[in-house]
Structure formats: C-alpha cells, structure tokens
XYZ file of C-alpha atoms in Angstrom:
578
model
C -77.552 -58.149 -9.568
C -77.612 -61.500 -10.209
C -79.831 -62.895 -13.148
C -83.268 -64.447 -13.111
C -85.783 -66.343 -15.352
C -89.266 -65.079 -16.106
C -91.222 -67.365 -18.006
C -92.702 -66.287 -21.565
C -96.191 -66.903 -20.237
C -95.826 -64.528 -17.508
C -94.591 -61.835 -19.618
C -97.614 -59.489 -18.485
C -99.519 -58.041 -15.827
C -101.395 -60.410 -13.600
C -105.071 -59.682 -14.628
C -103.737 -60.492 -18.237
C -103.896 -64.338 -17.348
C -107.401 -64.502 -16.905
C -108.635 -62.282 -19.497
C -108.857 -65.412 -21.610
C -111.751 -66.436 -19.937
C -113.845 -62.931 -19.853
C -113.727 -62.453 -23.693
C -117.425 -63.827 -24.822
C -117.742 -67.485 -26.041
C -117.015 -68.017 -29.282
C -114.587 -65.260 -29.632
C -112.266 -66.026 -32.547
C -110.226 -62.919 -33.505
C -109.167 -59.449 -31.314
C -107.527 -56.919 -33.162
C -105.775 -54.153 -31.488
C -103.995 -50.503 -32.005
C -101.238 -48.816 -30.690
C -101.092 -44.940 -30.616
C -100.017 -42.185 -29.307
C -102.772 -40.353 -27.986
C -101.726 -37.050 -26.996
C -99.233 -34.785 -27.384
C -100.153 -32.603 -23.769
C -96.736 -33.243 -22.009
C -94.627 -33.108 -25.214
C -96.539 -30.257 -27.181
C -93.268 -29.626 -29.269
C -93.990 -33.107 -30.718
C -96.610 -33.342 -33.096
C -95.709 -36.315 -34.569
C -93.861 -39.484 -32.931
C -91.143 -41.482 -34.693
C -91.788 -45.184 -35.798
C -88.891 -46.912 -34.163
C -88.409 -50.309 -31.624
C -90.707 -52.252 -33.594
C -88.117 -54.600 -35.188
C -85.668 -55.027 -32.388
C -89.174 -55.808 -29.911
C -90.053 -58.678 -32.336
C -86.592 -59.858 -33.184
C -85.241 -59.516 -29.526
C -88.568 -60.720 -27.907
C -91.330 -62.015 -30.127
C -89.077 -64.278 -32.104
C -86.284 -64.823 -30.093
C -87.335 -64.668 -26.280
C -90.539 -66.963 -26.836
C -88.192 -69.496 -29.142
C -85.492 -69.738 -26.245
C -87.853 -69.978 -23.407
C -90.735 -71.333 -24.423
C -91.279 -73.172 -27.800
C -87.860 -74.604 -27.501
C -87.887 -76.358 -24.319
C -90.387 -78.811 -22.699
C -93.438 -78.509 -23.006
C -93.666 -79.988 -19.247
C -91.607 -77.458 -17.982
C -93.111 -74.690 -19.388
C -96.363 -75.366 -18.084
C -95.136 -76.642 -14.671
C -93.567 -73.141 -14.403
C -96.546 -71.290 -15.134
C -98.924 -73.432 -12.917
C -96.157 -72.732 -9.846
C -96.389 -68.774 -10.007
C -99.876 -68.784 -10.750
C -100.857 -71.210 -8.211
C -99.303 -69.799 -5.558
C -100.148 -66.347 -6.087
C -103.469 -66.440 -7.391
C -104.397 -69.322 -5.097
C -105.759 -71.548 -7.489
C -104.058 -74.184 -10.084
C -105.113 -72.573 -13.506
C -106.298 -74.204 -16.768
C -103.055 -74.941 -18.859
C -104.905 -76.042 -22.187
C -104.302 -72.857 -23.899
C -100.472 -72.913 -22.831
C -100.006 -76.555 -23.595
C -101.771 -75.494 -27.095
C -99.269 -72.898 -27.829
C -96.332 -74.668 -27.432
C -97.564 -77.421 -29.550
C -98.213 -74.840 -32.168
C -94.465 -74.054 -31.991
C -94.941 -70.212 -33.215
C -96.850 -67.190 -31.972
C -100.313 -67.157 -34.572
C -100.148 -63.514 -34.887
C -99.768 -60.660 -37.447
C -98.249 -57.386 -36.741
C -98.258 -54.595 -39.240
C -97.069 -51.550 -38.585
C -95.919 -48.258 -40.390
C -91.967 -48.210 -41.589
C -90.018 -47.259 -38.994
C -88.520 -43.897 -39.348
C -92.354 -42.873 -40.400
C -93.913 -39.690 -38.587
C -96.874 -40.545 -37.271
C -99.567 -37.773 -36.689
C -101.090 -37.588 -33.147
C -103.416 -40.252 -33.100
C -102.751 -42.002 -35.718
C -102.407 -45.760 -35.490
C -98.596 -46.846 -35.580
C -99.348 -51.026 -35.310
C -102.134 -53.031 -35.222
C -101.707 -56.801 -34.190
C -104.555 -59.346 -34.437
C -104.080 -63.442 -34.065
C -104.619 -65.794 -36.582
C -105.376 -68.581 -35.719
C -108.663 -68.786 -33.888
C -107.938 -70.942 -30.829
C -105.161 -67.910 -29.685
C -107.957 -65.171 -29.756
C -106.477 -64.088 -26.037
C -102.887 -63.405 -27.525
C -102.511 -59.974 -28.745
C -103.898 -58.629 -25.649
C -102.289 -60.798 -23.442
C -99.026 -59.879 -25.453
C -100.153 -55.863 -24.730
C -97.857 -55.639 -21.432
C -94.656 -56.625 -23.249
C -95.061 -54.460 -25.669
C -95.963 -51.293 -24.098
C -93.342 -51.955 -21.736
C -90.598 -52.600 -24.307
C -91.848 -49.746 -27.371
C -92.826 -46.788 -25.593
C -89.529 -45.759 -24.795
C -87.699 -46.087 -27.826
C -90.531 -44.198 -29.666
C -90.748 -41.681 -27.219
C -86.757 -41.006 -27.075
C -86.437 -41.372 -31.408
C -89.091 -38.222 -30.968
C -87.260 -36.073 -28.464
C -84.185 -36.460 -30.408
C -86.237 -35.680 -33.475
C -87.510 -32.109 -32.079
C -83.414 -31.146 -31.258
C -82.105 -32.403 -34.348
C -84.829 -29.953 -36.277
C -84.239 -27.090 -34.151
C -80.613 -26.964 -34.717
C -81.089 -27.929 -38.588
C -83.055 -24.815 -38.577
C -80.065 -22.365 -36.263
C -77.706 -24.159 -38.093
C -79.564 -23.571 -41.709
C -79.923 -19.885 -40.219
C -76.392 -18.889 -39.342
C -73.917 -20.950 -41.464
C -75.997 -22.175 -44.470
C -75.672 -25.668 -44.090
C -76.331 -28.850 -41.416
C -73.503 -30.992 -41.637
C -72.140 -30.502 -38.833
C -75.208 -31.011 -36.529
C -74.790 -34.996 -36.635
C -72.635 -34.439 -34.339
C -74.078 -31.305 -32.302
C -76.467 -33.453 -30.379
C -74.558 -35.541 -27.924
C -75.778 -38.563 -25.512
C -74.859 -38.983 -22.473
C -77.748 -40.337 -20.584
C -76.578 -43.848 -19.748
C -75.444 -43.255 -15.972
C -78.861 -41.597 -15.088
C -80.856 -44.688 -17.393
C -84.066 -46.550 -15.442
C -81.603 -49.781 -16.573
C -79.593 -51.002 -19.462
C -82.663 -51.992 -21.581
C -84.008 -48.072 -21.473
C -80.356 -47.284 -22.300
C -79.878 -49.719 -25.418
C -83.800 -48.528 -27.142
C -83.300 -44.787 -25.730
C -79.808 -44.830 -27.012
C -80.958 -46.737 -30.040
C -83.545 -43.588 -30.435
C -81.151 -40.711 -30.532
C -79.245 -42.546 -33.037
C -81.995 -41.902 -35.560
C -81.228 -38.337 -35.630
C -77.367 -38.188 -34.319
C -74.255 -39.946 -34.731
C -72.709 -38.481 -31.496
C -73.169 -40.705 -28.389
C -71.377 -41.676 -25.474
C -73.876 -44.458 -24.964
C -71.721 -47.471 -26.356
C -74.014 -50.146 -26.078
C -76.818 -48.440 -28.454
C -74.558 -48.946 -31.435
C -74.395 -52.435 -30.563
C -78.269 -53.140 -30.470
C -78.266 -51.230 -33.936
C -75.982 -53.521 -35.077
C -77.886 -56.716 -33.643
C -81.472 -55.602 -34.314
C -81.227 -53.004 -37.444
C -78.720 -54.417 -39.690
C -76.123 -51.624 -38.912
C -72.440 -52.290 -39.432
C -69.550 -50.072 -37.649
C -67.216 -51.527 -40.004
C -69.284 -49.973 -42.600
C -71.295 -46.939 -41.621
C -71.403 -44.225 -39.410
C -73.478 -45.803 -36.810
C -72.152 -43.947 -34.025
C -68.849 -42.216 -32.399
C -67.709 -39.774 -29.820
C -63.728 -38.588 -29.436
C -61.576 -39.516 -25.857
C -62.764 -37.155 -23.171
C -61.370 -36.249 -19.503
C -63.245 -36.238 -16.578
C -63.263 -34.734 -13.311
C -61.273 -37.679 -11.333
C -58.416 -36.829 -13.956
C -58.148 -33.477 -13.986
C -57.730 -33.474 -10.031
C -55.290 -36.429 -10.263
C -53.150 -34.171 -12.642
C -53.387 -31.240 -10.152
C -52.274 -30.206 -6.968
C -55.590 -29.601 -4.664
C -53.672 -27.305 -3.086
C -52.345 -25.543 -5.909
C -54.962 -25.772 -8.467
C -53.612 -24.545 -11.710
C -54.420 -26.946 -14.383
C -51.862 -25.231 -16.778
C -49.186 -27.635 -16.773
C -52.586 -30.464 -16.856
C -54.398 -29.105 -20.002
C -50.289 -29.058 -21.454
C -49.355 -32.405 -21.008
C -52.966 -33.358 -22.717
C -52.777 -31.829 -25.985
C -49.357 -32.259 -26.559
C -48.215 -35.249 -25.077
C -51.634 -37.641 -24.186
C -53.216 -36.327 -27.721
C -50.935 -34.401 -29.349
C -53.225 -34.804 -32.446
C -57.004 -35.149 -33.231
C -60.265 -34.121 -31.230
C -59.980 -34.173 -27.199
C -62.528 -32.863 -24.741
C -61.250 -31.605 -21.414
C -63.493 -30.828 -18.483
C -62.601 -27.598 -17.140
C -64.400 -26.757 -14.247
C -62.863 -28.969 -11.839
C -61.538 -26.230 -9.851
C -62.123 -22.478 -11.608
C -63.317 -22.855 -15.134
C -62.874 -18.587 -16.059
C -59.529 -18.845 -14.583
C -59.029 -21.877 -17.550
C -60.489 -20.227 -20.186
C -58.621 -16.090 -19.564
C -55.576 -17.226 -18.526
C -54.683 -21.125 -19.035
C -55.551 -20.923 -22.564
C -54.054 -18.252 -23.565
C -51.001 -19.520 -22.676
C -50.859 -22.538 -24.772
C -52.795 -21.300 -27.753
C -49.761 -21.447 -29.833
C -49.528 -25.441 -28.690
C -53.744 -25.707 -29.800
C -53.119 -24.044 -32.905
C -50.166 -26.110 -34.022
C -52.120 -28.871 -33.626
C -54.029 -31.242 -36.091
C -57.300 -31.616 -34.882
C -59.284 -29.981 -31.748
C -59.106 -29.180 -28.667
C -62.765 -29.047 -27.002
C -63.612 -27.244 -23.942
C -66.314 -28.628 -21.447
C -67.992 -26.423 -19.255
C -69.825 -28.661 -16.476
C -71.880 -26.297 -14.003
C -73.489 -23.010 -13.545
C -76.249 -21.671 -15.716
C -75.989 -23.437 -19.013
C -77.012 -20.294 -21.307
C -74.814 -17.972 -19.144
C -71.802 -20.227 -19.164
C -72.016 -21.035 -23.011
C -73.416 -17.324 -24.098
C -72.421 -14.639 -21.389
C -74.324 -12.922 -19.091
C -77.638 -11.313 -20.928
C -76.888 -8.036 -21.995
C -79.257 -6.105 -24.124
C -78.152 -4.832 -27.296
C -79.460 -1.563 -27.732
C -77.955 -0.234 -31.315
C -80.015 0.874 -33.784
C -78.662 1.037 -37.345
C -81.753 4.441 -37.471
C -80.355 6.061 -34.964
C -76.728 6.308 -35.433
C -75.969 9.464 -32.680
C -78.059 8.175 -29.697
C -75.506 7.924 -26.710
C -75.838 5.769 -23.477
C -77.702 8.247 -21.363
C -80.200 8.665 -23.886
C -81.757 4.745 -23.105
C -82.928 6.093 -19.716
C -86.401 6.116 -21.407
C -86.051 2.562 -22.686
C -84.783 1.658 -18.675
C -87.808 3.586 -17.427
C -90.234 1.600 -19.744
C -88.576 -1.720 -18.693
C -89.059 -0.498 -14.659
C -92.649 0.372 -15.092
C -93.230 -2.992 -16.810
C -91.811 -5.066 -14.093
C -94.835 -4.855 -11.687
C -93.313 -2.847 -8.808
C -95.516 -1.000 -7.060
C -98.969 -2.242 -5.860
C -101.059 -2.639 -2.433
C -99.093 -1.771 0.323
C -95.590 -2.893 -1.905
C -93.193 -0.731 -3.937
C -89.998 -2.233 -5.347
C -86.411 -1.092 -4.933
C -84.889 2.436 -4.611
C -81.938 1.323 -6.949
C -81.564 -0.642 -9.839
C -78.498 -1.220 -12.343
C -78.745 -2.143 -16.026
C -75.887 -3.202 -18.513
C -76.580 -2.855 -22.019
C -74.334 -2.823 -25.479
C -74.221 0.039 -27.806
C -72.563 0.280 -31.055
C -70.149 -2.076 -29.664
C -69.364 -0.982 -26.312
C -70.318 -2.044 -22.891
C -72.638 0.144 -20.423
C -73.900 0.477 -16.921
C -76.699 2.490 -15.848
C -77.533 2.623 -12.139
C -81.045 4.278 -11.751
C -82.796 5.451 -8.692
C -86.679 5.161 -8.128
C -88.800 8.032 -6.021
C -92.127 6.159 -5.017
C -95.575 7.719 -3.830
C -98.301 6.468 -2.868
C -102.010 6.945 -4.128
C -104.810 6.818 -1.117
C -102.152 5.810 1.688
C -101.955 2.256 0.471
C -101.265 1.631 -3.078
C -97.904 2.326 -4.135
C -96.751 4.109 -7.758
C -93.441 5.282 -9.251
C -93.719 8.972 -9.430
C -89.881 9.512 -10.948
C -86.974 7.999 -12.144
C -83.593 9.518 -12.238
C -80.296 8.009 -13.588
C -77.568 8.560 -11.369
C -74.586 6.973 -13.454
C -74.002 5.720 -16.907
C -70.347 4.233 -17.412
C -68.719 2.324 -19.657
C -67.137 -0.700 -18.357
C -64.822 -3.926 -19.687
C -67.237 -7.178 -19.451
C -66.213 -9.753 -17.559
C -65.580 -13.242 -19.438
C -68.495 -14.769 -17.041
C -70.289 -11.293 -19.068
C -68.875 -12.555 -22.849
C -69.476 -16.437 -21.844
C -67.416 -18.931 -22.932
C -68.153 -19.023 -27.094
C -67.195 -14.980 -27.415
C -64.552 -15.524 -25.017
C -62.951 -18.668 -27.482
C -63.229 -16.198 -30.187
C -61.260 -13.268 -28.972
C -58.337 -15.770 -27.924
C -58.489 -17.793 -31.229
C -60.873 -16.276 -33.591
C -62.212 -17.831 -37.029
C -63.937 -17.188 -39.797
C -67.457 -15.896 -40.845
C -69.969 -18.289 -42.055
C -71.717 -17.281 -45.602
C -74.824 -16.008 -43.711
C -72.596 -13.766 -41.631
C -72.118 -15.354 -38.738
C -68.532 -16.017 -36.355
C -67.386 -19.475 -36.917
C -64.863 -20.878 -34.160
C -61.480 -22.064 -35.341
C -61.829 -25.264 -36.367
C -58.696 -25.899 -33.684
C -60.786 -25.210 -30.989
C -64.404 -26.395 -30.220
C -66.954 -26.043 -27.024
C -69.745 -28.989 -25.531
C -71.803 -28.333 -22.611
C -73.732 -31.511 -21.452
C -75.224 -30.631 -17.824
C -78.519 -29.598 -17.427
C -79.848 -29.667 -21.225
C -83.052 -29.276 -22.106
C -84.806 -28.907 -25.554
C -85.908 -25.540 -24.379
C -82.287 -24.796 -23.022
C -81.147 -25.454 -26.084
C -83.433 -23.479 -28.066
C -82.336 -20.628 -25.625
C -78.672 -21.507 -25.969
C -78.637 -21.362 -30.317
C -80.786 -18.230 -30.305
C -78.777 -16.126 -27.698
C -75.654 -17.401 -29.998
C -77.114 -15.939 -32.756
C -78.667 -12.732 -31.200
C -75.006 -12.414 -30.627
C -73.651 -12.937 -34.212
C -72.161 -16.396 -33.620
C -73.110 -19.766 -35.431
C -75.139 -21.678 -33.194
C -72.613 -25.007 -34.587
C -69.686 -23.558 -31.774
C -71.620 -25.893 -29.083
C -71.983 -28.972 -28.913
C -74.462 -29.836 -26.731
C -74.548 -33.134 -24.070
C -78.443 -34.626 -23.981
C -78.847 -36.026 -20.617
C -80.860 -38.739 -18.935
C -82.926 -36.152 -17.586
C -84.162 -35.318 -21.467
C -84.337 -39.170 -22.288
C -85.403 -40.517 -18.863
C -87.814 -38.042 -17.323
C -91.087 -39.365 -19.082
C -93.331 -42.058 -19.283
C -95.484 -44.012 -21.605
C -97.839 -40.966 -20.775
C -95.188 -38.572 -22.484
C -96.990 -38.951 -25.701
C -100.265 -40.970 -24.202
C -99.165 -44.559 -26.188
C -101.741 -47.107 -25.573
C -102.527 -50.655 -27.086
C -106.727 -51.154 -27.656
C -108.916 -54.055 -29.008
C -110.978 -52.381 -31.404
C -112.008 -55.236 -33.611
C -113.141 -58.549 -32.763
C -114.819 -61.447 -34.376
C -117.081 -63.468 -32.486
C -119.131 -66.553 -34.083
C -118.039 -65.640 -37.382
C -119.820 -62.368 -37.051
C -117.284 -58.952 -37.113
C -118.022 -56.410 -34.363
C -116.100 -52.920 -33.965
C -114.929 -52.198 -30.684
C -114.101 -48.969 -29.313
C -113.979 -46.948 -25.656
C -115.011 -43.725 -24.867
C -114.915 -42.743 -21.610
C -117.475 -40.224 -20.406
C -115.267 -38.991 -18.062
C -112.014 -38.399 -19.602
C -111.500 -35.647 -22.306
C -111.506 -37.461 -25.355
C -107.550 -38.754 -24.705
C -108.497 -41.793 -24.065
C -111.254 -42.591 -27.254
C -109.917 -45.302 -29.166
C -110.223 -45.785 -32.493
C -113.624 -48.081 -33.621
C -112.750 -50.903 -35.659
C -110.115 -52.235 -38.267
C -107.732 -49.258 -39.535
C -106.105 -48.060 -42.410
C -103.468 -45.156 -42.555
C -102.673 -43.755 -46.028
C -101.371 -40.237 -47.178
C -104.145 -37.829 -48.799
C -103.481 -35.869 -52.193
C -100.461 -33.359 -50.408
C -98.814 -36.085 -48.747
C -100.852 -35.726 -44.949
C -100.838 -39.102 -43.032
C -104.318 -39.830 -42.069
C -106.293 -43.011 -40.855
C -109.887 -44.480 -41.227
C -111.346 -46.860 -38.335
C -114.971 -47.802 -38.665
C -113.423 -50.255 -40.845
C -114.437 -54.508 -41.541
C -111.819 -56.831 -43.003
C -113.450 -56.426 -46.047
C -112.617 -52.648 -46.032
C -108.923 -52.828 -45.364
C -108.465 -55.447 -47.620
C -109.928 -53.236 -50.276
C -107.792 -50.617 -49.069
C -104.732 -52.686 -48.721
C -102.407 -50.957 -52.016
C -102.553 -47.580 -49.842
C -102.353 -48.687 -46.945
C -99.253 -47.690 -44.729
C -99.471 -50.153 -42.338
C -97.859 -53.306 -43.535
C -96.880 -56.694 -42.339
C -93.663 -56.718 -40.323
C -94.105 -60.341 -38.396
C -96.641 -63.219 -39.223
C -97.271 -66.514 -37.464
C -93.360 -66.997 -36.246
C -91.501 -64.936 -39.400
C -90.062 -61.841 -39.510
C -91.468 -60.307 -42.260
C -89.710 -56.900 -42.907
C -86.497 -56.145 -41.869
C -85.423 -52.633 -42.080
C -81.740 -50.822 -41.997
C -80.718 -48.129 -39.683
C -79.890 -46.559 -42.994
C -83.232 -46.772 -44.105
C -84.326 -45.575 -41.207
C -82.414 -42.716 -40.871
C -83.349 -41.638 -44.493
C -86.879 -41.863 -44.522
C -86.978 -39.499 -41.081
C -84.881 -36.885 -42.643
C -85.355 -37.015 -46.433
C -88.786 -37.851 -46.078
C -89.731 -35.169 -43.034
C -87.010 -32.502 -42.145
C-alpha cells in the first residue's frame, strides 16, 4: 500500500471542524474525561489497565503535530486544510484558529492521567485533558478522535492480557507453588489476524505488560521507542525458533507422510540444542505423538534444552487434556466397583432433559468413566413410556455392559500422553511436572475461557497447569472494540466568561452507561487502598485536592512531562495489583 499524508488538522472526524463555532461565545476552557464505562462485554474485567498514554503523546501529540504541522509552513498547512475542507464541505472555512496554532508553535494543552500500569475501577476517570490557553478552547475535543482512535486498543488489549496472566498466576500458584514460569505461558501470536500494524505495535505493546512471550516482533520495538525499554538490557520480550506447516511438508513425502526422519533431523541436526517448537499436525498429529516420539526419546532426552510440541487443530481442551472422562473414585468408598455407578449414570440420564411432549431421547447411551485408576465403559439402555399418549418419561434403565478398556491417546490428550513417554517430577503441591526436556503450546483457537477450561481440566487431572503453553490469538486481541470496555472522551467542565460551569450528559434513554461524570475530577485511594473519584468538582476543588490526587500531569503546553519505563510499568501492575 503505498503511503499517504493526512494533515494534523484533519486528524478527526468531520463534524469535529466545526464544533469550534457551536461552543457558546466567550468560551475559554473545556475540560474533558476519558473512561471506561462499562464492563458488559468484558465482565471478567473489572478494572482496565493504564497503558498507550505515553507512546499516543510521544508518537502523536509531540511528534506527529511537530513534523507535520508546527514545523513546516505555515502556508502550507493551512492551504492543505482549506483544500479538503473546501471541497468536501463545500465551503472555504475560517483558517484564523489554524493560522493561530501554528504561530503558537505547541499544542496549549494539559493532560494528566493516572500512571500507567494503574488499575482503574469501572468508571473511574483514567485522563482528563483541558487547554490552556484560552484562544484554543476547541482543542481537546477536537483532539477526542485521535485519541480514542489511538488508546482504546492498547488499554483494552493490556486488560485482556491482564485477566490470563491472573488466572494462570492463580493454576500455577495452585498446582506447583510458584509463577515463574507463567511469563512465558501466555504467548502472542495475533499479528497475522491484526486490523493493521498500528493495532499490532499498541496490542502487542499491551500483552507485554503481563508476558514476555510474543511472536509479535515489532511490539518490543515500540517499547523500546516509546517506554524506555532496552533488549540489550531487559527482558522486554522473546520467543524460541519454531516450524511451521510449509516446513514440515517440505521435509516429508506427501505421499508417505511419516515425519520421523523430519522431527530427527530437527532436534539433532537443525537444533541439536536449546528450545524448538515443531508443529505436528501437518499430516496425523496422534500418529506423532504414540509412535514418532517414542522413537527418538532417547535423542530428546540427551539433549540440552527442549523440545516443544505444537498441536494446531481439533478441540483445544480435548487435544491438550484428553477426551472428558469422569473420575468417579471416592477415597469413602474404597470397594465400590464399576457396575455399581449405574445409579450415578441413571441420575446423569434423567438430568439431561430427554423425554417431554411428543419427544423421548435415545434407546442407548455409552459412558466412560475412571475408577481407582482404571478406564470404564458402560453402555446403558433406556425403556420409555408415555404418560396421557403424548408426553414421554423414562420408566427404566438397564446397563447392558460395563468393560474395562485401554484409552486411546486422543482419550489421555496430549499432556498425559508426554508424561507416560517421558515422565517428570511432582511439583511441591502434588502435581505432575513435564520433563523439563520436553514441553507442549497450543495457540489455535484460545480463548480466556478456553484457557480457564484448559488449566482446570489439567489439574482435575493431577497435572500442573505450567505443561502448556498457550498461543493468544488475534481473535482474543482483535475481536473488540472501543465498546469492549465502553471508553469514551466527555467535556464535563467548561469555563465560559470567566464563570466555571459543570457539564455532564445523561441520557434518558440509555441505562446509565453513558452518564458522564459532572465537572472537574479527582481520583485518590480511600483508607484500604480502593481507587475512587469525585466529579462535581471547580478548579478550586482539585487544586485543593491536588497532594492525593492520582491523576497527574503527563504532557503540558508542548513537553512531555512524565516519562515512564516498561519496568515501571510492569511493576506497579503486578506488585501493586496481582
């Protein structure tokens, strides 16, 4: 795509450019908000990270307006904006107010906003931005476009990762003891499926907050240009070489399809040392895992470093955890045998809504369950009446067959079935730890729900949720909007004549999502530590209330004023909140 110029002044949506003339006369100052309203799409989120502050006014408020507007001439700038406006408004605007700004040489505005890395409450004010000088009264709001469009994203994506990183803190806590190992448990790949490379760098940019793991390259480098993070230094971010699917199917005959002699040359000749990941599903991934592996687990064992497998389709849980199959020991009841769970069968039958109106179910059903170790079938048959003519009921249910039988490693899934070819060790809380010379990521299809499903089943089944790594996806990091967590920028201050007026909406038809706050703000933490917020507030008030007051200056009339550190960052969300 080749490259184009938008001019700083048109930075916005069109009804933006004549808002300047709406406000009432002798408007001097507008203050506005920006918060996330509501939490109804992303209820797992009850607070949103403060992040994409700093690299929007570095990358766009400082440097964009500098390069493009303020440092070139002034003719040009304003012949530009008269040309687009002109011809698609269909009428030459006023240019004073451009002509103005450029003379000024700097944006007049102040933006304070909380320290990134903050967790902001629902509702709660993150940034407030007001001009100050009064001629530019029309350029926070104007500004409004730009920085929805740039912020939301980056926020929104910093949260997400947020919610995984504390759910597998907490498996993690659960089953081995400790989390150092989850840096590295959440896993981006989302750049191919990205709405363009500016969501990928702030989206990317997000997850790094909670994750060191990425396959998103260019995130570490707007770390490094916008949050004062050094590679040469830090852990910024890192990921370990990796086949794909063109690979593995150039290594293998299509005809033949045994990967054997593929997955060999790999680990001992490609990387005969340190961490690998192989896609193994090209052609028939339980074929890989019960018989190609075997087979060269003396050459992964002899190795230093690991060899990680990468399962690519099917049912996530399944593939990573086994087939479901209920667990039915009970440490009480140490002589029940297999036929005995008819009753529990029956219970589950009658609870599965079979029979009704005019409907009954099937005649046959089969259950597998586990019991004190071993593996069960139980094939049931179902007699059905009916009540009135119509309305169906089971009347009796009769087990025809209960067998023991060998799972399947589709039945184990792929974690139990790495364990019984290389085994490991058990974690301090009791749990199976892989061999640290073989390793597991799964990054198709991952959701944070998935993944809650994926850690628990690991652990129902004795296993440290830490074996899988798990692959976050554009569909976790792309699939939302500025909606996702309701963000919206508000006037809700002005001053006009010298005399202060609160500002606020409050639509009678909405549900109270869309109330703004009324007012100047201040956000503060109460006596345990709670971030809350006034509004109602004059400048009198929050000047009073400036020494608690979490929202602080970050950019003021052309200067950055605060410039935080990934590493800051990253340890005021987790020593501060998890």
């Amino acid at each position: 795509m080749k490259n184009f110029f938008v001019p700083a002044t048109l930075l916005c949506d069109f009804y933006k450019v004549s808002h300047k003339d709406q406000y009432p006369l002798g408007t001097e100052v507008v203050y506005s908000t920006w918060t996330p309203r509501s939490n109804k799409y992303m209820p797992y989120a009850d607070a949103v990270v403060t992040f994409g502050i700093q690299g929007l006014v570095k990358a766009f408020i400082i440097n964009f307006f500098n390069e493009n507007f303020f440092n070139r001439p002034k003719a040009e700038v304003v012949a530009e904006y008269v040309r687009v406006l002109k011809h698609t408004l269909g009428k030459e605007p006023n240019t004073t107010h451009i002509e103005e700004l450029h003379d000024l040489g700097y944006l007049p505005i102040e933006i304070k906003a909380l320290d990134e890395g903050t967790l902001a409450p629902i509702k709660t004010p993150m940034m407030t931005i007001e001009n100050t000088d009064k001629r530019f009264f029309w350029l926070p709001n104007f500004l409004e476009t730009i920085i929805s469009n740039i912020i939301w994203q980056p926020m929104t994506s910093a949260t997400i990762a947020y919610s995984y990183r504390k759910l597998l803190n907490k498996y993690a806590m659960e089953t081995v003891g400790h989390t150092q190992d989850v840096g590295f448990q959440g896993h981006d790949f989302s750049m191919r499926g990205m709405g363009g490379f500016d969501a990928t760098l702030t989206s990317g940019a997000g997850h790094l907050l909670s994750f060191t793991g990425t396959d998103t390259i260019p995130a570490i480098m707007y770390h490094e240009e916008y949050y004062n993070a050094n590679i040469e230094k830090e852990l910024v971010g890192a990921s370990i070489p990796a086949t794909e699917h063109s690979v593995m199917s150039a290594n293998t005959s299509a005809d033949i399809r045994d990967e054997y002699e593929t997955f060999k040359r790999l680990i001992t000749e490609v990387y005969p040392e340190g961490f690998v990941s192989i896609v193994s599903d090209t052609y028939d991934f339980w074929k890989v895992v019960g018989e190609v592996l075997p087979k060269l687990k003396d050459d992964i064992m002899a190795r230093n470093g690991r060899v990680v497998i990468r399962p690519d389709s099917g049912i996530p849980e399944d593939i990573i955890c086994g087939t479901y199959i209920e667990d039915l020991t009970d440490e009480n009841y140490p002589d029940t045998k297999p036929e005995d769970m008819i009753d529990h069968f029956s219970d589950v039958l009658h609870s599965m809504d079979l029979c009704g109106d005019g409907y009954h179910g099937d005649e046959n059903y089969t259950f597998k369950f586990k019991l004190d170790g071993k593996y069960y079938e139980m094939d049931l048959s179902l007699l059905y009446n009916r009540h009135d003519k119509r309305y169906y009921y089971i009347e009796e249910i009769n087990m025809k067959r209960v067998q023991e039988f060998t799972p399947s490693l589709a039945d184990l899934g792929l974690i139990e079935a790495l364990w019984n070819i290389f085994g490991g060790t058990i974690s301090e809380k009791g749990y199976k730890v892989l061999d640290t010379h073989i390793g597991a990521i799964y990054g198709d299809s991952i959701t944070l729900e998935r993944a809650e499903t994926i850690v628990r089943r690991l652990k129902e089944k004795g296993f440290a949720s830490t074996n899988i790594v798990l692959g976050i996806g554009s569909y976790t990091y792309q699939c939302n909007t500025r909606d996702s967590l309701g963000f919206a920028m508000k006037a809700t201050y002005m001053v006009e004549n010298g005399v202060e007026k609160l500002l606020f909406k409050d639509p009678k038809t909405d549900d109270g999502t869309k109330r703004s706050q009324r007012g100047r703000v201040v956000v503060y933490k109460n006596t345990v530590g709670d971030i809350m917020f006034e509004d109602g507030q004059f400048k009198a008030d929050t000047d009073a209330l400036a020494d608690i007051d979490l929202l602080t200056t970050v950019f003021k009339d052309g200067v950055l004023v605060k410039d935080h550190s990934l590493a800051e960052i990253r340890n005021r969300l987790h020593n501060g909140n998890i």
